Tab-separated table of C-alpha atoms and ligand atoms in Angstrom:
chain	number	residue	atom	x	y	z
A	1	UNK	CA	337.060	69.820	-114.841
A	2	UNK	CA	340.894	68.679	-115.388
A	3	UNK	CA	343.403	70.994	-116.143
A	4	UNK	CA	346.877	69.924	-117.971
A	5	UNK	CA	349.603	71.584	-116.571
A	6	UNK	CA	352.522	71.734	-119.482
A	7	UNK	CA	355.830	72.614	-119.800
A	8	UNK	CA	357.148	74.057	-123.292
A	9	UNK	CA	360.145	72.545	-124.284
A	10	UNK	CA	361.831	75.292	-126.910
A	11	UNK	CA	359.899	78.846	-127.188
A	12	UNK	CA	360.095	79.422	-130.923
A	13	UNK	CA	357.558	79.643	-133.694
A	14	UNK	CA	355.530	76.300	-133.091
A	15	UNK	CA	355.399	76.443	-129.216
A	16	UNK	CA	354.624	79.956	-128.866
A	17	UNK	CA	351.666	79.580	-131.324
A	18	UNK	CA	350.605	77.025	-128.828
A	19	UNK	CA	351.049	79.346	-125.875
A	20	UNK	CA	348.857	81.981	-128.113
A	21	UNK	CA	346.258	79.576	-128.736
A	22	UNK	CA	346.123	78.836	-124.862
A	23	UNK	CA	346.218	82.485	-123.554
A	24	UNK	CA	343.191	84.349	-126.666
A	25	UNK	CA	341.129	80.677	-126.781
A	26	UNK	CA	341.961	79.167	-123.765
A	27	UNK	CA	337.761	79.446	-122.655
A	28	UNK	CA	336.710	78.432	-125.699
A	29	UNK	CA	339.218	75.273	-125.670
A	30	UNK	CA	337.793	74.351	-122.253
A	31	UNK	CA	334.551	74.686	-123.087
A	32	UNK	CA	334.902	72.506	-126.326
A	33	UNK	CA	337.085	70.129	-124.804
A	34	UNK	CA	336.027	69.174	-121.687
A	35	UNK	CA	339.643	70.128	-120.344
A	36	UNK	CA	341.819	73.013	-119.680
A	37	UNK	CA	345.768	73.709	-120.184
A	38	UNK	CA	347.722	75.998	-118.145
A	39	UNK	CA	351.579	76.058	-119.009
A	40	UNK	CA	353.654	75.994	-115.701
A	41	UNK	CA	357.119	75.806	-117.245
A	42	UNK	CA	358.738	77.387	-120.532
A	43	UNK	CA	362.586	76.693	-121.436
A	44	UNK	CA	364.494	77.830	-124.601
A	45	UNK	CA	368.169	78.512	-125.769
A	46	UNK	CA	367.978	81.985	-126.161
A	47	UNK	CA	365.383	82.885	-123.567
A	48	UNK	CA	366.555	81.276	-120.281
A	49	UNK	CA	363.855	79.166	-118.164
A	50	UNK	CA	361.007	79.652	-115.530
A	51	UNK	CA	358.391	77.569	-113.772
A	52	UNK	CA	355.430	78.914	-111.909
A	53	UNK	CA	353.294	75.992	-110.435
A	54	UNK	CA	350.370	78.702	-110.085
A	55	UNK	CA	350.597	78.821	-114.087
A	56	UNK	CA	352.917	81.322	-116.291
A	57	UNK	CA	351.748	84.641	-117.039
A	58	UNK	CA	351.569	83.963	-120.863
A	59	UNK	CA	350.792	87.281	-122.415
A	60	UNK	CA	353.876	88.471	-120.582
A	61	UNK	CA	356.286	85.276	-122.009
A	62	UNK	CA	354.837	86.228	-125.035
A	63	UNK	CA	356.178	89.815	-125.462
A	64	UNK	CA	359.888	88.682	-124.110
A	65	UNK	CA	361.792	89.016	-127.452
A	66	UNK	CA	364.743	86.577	-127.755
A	67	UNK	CA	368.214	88.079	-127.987
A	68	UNK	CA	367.282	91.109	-126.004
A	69	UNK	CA	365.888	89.922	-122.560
A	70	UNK	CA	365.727	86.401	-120.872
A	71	UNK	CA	363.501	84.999	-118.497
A	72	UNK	CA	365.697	85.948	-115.694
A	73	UNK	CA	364.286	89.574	-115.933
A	74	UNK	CA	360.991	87.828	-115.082
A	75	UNK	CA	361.998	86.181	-112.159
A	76	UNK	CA	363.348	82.999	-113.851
A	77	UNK	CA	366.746	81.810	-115.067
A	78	UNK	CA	368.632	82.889	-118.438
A	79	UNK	CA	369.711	78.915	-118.686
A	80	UNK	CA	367.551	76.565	-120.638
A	81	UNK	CA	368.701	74.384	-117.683
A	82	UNK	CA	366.176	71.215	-119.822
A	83	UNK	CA	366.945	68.253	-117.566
A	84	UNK	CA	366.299	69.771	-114.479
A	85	UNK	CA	363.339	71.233	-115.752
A	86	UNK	CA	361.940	68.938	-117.477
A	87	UNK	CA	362.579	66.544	-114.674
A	88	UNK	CA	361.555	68.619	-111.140
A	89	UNK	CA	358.362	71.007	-112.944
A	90	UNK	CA	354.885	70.488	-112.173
A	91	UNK	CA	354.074	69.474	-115.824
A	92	UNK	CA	351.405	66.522	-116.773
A	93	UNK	CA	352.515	67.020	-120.616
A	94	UNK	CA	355.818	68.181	-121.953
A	95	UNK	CA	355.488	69.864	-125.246
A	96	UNK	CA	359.155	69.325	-127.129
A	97	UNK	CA	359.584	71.782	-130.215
A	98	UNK	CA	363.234	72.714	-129.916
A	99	UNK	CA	365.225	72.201	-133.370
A	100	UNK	CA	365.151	69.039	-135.248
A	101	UNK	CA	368.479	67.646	-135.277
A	102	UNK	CA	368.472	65.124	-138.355
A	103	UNK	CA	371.736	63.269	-137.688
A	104	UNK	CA	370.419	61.590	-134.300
A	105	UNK	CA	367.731	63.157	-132.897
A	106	UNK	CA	369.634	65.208	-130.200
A	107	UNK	CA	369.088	66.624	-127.621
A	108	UNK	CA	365.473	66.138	-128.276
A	109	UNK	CA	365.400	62.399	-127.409
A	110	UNK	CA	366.791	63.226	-124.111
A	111	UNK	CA	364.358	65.396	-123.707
A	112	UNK	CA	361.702	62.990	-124.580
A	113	UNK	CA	363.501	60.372	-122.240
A	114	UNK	CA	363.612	62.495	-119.052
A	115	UNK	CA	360.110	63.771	-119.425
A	116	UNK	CA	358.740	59.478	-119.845
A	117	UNK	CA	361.406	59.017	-117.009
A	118	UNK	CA	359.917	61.523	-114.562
A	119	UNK	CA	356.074	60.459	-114.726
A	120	UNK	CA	355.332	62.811	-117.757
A	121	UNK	CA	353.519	62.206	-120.857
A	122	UNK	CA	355.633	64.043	-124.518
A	123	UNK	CA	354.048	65.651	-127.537
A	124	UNK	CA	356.583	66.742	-129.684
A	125	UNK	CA	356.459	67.983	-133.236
A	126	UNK	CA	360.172	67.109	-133.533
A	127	UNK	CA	360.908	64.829	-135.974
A	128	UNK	CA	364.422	63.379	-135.015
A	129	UNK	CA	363.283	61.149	-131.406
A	130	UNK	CA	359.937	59.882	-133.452
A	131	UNK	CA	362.259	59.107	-136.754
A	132	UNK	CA	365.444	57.991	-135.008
A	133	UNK	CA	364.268	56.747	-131.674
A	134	UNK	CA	360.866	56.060	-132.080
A	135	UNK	CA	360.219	52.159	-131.310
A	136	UNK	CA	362.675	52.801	-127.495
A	137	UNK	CA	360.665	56.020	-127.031
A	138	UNK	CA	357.586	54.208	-127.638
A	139	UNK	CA	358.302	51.132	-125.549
A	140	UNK	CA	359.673	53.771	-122.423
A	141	UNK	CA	355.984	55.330	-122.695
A	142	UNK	CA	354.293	52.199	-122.767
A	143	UNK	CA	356.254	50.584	-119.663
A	144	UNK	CA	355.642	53.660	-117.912
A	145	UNK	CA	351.579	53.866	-118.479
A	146	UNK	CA	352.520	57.655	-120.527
A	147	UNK	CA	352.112	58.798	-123.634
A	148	UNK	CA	354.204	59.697	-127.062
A	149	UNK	CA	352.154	61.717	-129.336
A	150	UNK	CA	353.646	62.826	-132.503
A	151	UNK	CA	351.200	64.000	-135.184
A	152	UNK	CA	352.672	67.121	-136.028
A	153	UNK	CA	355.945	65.474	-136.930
A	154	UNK	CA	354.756	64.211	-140.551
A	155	UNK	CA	352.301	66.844	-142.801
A	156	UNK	CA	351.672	69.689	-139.295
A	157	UNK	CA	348.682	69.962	-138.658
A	158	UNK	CA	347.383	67.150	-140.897
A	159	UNK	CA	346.602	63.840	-138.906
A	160	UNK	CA	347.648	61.560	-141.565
A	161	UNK	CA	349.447	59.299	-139.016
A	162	UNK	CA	346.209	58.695	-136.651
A	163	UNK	CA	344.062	58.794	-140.513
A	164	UNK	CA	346.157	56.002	-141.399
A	165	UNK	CA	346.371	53.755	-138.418
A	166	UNK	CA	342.744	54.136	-137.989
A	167	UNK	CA	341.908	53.238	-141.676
A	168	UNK	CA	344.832	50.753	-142.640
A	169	UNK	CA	343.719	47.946	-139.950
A	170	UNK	CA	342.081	45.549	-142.141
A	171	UNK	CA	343.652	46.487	-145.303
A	172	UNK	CA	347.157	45.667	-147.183
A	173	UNK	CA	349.244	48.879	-147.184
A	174	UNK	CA	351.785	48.372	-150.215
A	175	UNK	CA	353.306	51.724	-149.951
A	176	UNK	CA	353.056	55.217	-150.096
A	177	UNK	CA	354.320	58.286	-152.139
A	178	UNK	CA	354.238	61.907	-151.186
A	179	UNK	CA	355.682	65.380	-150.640
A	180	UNK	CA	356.385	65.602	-147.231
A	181	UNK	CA	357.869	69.220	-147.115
A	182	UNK	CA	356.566	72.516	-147.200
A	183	UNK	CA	359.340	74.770	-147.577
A	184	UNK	CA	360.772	72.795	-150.627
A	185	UNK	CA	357.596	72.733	-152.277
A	186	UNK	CA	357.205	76.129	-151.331
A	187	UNK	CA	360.407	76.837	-152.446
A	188	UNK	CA	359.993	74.938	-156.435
A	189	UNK	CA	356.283	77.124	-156.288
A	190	UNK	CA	358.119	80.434	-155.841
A	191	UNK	CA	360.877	79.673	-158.528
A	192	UNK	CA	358.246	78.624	-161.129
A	193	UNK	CA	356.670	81.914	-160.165
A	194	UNK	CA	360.271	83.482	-161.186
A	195	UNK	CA	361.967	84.729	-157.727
A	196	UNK	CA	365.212	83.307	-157.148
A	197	UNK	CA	366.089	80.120	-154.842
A	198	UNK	CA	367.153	82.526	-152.277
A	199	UNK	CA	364.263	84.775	-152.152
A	200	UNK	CA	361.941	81.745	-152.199
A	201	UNK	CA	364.004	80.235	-149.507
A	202	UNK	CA	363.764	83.298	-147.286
A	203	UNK	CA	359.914	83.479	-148.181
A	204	UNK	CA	359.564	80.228	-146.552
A	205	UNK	CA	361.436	81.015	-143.673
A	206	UNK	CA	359.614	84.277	-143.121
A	207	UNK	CA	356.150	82.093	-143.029
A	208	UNK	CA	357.698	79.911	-140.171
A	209	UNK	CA	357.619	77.183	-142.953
A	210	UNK	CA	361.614	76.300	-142.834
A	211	UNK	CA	363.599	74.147	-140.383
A	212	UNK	CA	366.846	76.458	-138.394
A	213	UNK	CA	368.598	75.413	-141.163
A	214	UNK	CA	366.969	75.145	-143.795
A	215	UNK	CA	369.177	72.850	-146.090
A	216	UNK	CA	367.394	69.973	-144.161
A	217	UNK	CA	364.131	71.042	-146.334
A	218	UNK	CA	366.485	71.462	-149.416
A	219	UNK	CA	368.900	68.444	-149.282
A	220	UNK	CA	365.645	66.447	-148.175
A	221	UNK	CA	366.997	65.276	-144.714
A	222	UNK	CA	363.741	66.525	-143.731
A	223	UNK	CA	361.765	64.058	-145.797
A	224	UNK	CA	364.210	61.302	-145.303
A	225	UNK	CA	362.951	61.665	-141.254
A	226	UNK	CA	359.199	61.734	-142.582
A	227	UNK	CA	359.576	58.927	-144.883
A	228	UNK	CA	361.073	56.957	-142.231
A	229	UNK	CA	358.618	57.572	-139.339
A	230	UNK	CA	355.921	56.737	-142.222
A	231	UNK	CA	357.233	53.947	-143.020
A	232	UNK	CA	357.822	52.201	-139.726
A	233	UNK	CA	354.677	53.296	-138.393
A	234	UNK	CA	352.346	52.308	-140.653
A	235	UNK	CA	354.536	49.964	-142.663
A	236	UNK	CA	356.008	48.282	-139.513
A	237	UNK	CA	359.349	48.545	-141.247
A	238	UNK	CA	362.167	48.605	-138.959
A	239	UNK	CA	363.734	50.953	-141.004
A	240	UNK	CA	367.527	53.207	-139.760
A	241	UNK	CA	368.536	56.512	-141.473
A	242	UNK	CA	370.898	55.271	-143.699
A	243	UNK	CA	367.682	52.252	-145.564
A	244	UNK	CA	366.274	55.423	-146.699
A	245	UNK	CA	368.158	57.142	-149.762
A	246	UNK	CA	368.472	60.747	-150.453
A	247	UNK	CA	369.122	63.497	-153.196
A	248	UNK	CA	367.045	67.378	-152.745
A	249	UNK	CA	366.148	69.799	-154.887
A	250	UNK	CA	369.269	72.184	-154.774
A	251	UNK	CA	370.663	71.014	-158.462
A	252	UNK	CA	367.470	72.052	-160.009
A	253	UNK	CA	367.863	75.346	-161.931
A	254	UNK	CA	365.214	77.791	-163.057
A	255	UNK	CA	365.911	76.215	-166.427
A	256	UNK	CA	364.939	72.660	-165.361
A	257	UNK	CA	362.092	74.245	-163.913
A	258	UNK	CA	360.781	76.220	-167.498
A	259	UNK	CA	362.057	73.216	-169.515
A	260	UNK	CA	359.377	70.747	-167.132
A	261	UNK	CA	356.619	73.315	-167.820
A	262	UNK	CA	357.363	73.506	-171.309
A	263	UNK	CA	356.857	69.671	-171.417
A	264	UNK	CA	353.425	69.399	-169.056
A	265	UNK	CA	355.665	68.709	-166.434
A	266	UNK	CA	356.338	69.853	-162.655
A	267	UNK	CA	359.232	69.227	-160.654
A	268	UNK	CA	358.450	67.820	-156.963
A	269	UNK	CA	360.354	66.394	-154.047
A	270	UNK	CA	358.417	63.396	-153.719
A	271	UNK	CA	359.133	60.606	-150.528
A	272	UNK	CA	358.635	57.027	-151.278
A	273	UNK	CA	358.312	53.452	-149.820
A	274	UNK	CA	356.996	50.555	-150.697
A	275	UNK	CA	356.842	46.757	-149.582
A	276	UNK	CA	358.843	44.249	-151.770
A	277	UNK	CA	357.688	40.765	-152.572
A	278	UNK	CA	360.159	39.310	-149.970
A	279	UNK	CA	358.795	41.773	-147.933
A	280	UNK	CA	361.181	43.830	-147.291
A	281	UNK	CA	360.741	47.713	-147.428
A	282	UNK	CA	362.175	49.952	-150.213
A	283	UNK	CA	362.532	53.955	-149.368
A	284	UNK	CA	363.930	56.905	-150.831
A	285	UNK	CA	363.548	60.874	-151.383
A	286	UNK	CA	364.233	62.654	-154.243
A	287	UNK	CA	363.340	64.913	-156.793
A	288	UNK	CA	360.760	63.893	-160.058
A	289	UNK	CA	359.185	66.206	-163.077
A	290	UNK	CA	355.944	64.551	-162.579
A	291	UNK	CA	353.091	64.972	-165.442
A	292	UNK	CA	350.834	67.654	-164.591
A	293	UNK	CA	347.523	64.702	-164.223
A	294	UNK	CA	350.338	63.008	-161.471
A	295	UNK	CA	347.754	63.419	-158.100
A	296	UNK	CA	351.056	65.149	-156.654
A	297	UNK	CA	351.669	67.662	-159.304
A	298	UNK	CA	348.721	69.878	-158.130
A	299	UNK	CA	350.145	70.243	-154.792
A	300	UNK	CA	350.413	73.811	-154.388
A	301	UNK	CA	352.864	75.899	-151.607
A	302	UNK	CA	353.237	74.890	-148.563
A	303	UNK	CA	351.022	71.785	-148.555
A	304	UNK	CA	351.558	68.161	-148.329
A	305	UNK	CA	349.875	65.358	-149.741
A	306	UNK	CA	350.748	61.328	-149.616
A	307	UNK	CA	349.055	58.536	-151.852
A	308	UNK	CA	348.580	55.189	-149.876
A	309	UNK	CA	348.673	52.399	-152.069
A	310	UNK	CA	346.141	49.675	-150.761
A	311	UNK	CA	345.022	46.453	-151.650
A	312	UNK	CA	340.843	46.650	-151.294
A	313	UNK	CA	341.271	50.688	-151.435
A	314	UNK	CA	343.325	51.707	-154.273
A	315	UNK	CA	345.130	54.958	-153.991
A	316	UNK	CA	344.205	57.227	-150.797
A	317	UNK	CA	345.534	60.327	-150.675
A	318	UNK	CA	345.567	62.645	-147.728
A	319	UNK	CA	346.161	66.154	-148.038
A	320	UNK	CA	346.291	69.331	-146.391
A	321	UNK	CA	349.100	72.001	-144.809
A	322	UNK	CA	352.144	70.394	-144.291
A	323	UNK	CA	354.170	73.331	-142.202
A	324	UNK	CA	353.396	76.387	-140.634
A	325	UNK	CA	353.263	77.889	-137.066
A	326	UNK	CA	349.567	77.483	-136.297
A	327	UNK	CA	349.356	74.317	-137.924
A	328	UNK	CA	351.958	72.955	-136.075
A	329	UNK	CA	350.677	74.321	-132.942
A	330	UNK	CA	347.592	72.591	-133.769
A	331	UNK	CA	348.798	69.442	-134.055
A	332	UNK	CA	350.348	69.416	-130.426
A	333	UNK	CA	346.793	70.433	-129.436
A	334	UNK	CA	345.409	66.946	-131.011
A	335	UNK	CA	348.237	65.654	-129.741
A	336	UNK	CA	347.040	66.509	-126.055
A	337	UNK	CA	343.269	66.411	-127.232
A	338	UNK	CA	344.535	62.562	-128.080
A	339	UNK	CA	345.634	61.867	-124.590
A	340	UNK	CA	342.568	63.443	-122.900
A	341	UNK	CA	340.752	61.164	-124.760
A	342	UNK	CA	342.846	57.897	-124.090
A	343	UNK	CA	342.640	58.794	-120.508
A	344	UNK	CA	338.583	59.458	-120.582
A	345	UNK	CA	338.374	55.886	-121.815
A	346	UNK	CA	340.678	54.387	-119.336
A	347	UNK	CA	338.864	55.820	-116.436
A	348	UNK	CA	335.227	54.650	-118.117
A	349	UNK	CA	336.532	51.065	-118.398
A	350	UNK	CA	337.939	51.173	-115.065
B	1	NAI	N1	357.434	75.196	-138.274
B	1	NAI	C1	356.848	74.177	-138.878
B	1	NAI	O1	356.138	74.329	-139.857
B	1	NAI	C2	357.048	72.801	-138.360
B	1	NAI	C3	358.004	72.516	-137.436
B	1	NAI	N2	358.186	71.239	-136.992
B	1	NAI	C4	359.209	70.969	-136.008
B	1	NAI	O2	358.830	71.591	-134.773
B	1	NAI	C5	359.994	72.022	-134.068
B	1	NAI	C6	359.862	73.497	-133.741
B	1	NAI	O3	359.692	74.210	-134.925
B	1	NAI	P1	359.670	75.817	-134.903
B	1	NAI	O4	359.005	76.294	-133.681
B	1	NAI	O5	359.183	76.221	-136.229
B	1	NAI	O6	361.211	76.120	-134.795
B	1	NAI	P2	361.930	77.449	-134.239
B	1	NAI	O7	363.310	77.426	-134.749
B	1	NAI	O8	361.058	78.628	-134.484
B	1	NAI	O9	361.928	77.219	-132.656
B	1	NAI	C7	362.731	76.300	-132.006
B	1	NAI	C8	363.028	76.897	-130.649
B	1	NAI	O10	363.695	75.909	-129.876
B	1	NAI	C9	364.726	76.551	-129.147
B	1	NAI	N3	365.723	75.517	-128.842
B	1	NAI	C10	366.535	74.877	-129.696
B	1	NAI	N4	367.284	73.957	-129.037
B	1	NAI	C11	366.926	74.038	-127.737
B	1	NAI	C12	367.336	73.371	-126.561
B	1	NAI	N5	368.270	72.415	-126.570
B	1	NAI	N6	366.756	73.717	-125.392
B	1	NAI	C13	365.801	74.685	-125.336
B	1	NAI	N7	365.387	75.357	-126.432
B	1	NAI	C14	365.928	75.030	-127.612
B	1	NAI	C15	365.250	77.643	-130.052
B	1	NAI	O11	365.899	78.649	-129.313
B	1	NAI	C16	363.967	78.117	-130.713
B	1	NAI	O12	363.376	79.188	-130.001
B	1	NAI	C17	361.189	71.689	-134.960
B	1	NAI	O13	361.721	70.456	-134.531
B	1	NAI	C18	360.575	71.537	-136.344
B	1	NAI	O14	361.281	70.627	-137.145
B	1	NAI	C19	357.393	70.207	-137.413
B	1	NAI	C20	356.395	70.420	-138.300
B	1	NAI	C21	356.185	71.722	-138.914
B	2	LIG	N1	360.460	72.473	-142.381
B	2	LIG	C1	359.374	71.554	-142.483
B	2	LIG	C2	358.393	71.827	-141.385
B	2	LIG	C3	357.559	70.670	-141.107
B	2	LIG	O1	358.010	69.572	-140.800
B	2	LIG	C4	358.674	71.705	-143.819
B	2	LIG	O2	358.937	72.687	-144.507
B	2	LIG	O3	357.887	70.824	-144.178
């Protein structure tokens, strides 16, 4: 049976949900998936790096806590030490979930690069390469016979990018409209609920729901990245950063909040594109009291949802969690469950 060797790139909420999942189901996962996964290389800020070609110890990785021991207590290094890494371990797959930087997508998309440029196949829930460096990322992948897998980068653990591509051939996709963040939506929730924007906020962060900084979710950077990986994916826009206009949810009061409800209205962040007649492609983010019989109003928490506009379809909505550790662990699971796949086929049609 094959096993996956994989490194973890960043040792934080998503990726050591993903380590979890390997070391308590790791049987079942083989047994279900024809495959198995054994990480041989970890590397994080704050804990330091190792590699073990015979497969990490997980449980032990596990219980290292960040700030007060590093992996160089375990016979590793307290540097992240990434390109190295990421370039010399024994990894098939690199899993990237360090922090999404929404400016350029650094140092992520190095991380990306040197993994495609060493013989290794990415999965990365990180939306900044996929957003801001997606179509060279893509094309380095492709020239090298490797994969990019990104599902977890729009809605977790929701596959609304492989839904899409799989139902959209055939059909006229005019656009889309969704919210595409959990923590804000958390975050609106919570205040409606009557705790304060800070208590919501730190809520969401508690549930693993927020970015490192979590005015991304707020100021909607973090949609502005999912709007524009939506869009040039399944739009085939060739959208940049700056097509995509932005406002968040921080100048909404509690008072804007009670006043919507008092009218049969909710407030949402909702992300938006659509195709123009010229066809060119139209996309913003920002915040909309939507009537409560909107199909976005009902959205509840954490979730996401997004309304495809088609021509022989309709609307088609797809919803489901749209943060969360084990839901973003999960989706770096399809992610490798996606390659496996890929690969199973190759080999039968060689
Ligand atoms: N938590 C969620 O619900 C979701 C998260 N994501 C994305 O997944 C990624 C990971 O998310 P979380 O695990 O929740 O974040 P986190 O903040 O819990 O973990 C990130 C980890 O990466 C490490 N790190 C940061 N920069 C690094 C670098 N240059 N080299 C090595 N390690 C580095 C940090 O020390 C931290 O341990 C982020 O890009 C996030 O935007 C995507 C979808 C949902
Ligand atoms: N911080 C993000 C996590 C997923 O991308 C969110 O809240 O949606």
């Amino acid at each position: 049976m094959t096993t996956y060797d994989i490194a973890l790139i960043g040792f934080g909420g998503v990726n050591r949900t993903l380590a979890e999942l390997i070391a308590t189901r790791g049987g079942e996962l083989r047994r279900d998936l024809g495959f198995g996964l054994r990480v041989v290389a970890i590397t994080d800020l704050r804990l330091g790096s190792l590699v073990r070609g015979e497969g990490i110890d997980l449980e032990k990785a596990l219980r290292l806590v960040p700030g007060a021991a590093t992996f160089r207590d375990h016979g590793g290094s307290a540097e992240a030490d990434n390109e190295r890494i990421i370039r010399t371990c024994p990894a098939d797959i690199i899993c990237e979930a360090t922090f999404t930087n929404p400016t350029d997508g650094e140092p992520a998309a190095s991380h990306v690069r040197w993994a495609l440029d060493s013989g290794k196949s990415v999965c990365t829930t990180n939306k900044g390469p996929v957003a801001l460096h997606g179509a060279e990322l893509k094309a380095m992948a492709r020239q090298n016979g490797l994969h990019f897998e990104f599902e977890g980068a729009v809605m977790s653990g929701t596959p609304v990018l492989r839904f899409a591509k799989r139902l959209f051939p055939g059909l006229s996709l005019h656009g889309f409209e969704g919210i595409l963040n959990g923590t804000s939506n958390y975050v609106l929730g919570r205040m409606e609920d009557g705790l304060s924007f800070d208590e919501a906020v730190r809520e969401a962060q508690q549930r693993g729901y927020a970015e490192a900084d979590p005015t991304a979710d707020i100021d909607g950077y973090d949609v502005q990245l999912k709007v524009l990986i939506l869009a040039n994916e399944l739009l085939g826009a060739n959208l940049t950063l700056a097509d995509v206009k932005r406002e968040g949810i921080s100048a909404l009061t509690p008072g804007d909040l009670r006043q919507a409800g008092s009218e049969g209205r909710r407030w949402k962040l909702v992300g938006s594109a659509r195709r123009n007649p010229d066809g060119t492609v139209t996309a913003q983010v920002a915040p909309a009291a939507l009537p409560l019989d909107h199909g976005l109003a009902g959205v509840s928490g954490a979730n996401n949802a997004v309304s495809f506009s088609t021509d022989l379809l309709g609307a088609v909505t797809v919803a489901g969690p749209g943060a969360g550790r084990m839901e973003t662990a999960y989706a770096l699971l399809s992610d490798i469950i996606a390659m496996h796949e890929a690969r199973s086929r190759e080999t039968a049609n060689a």
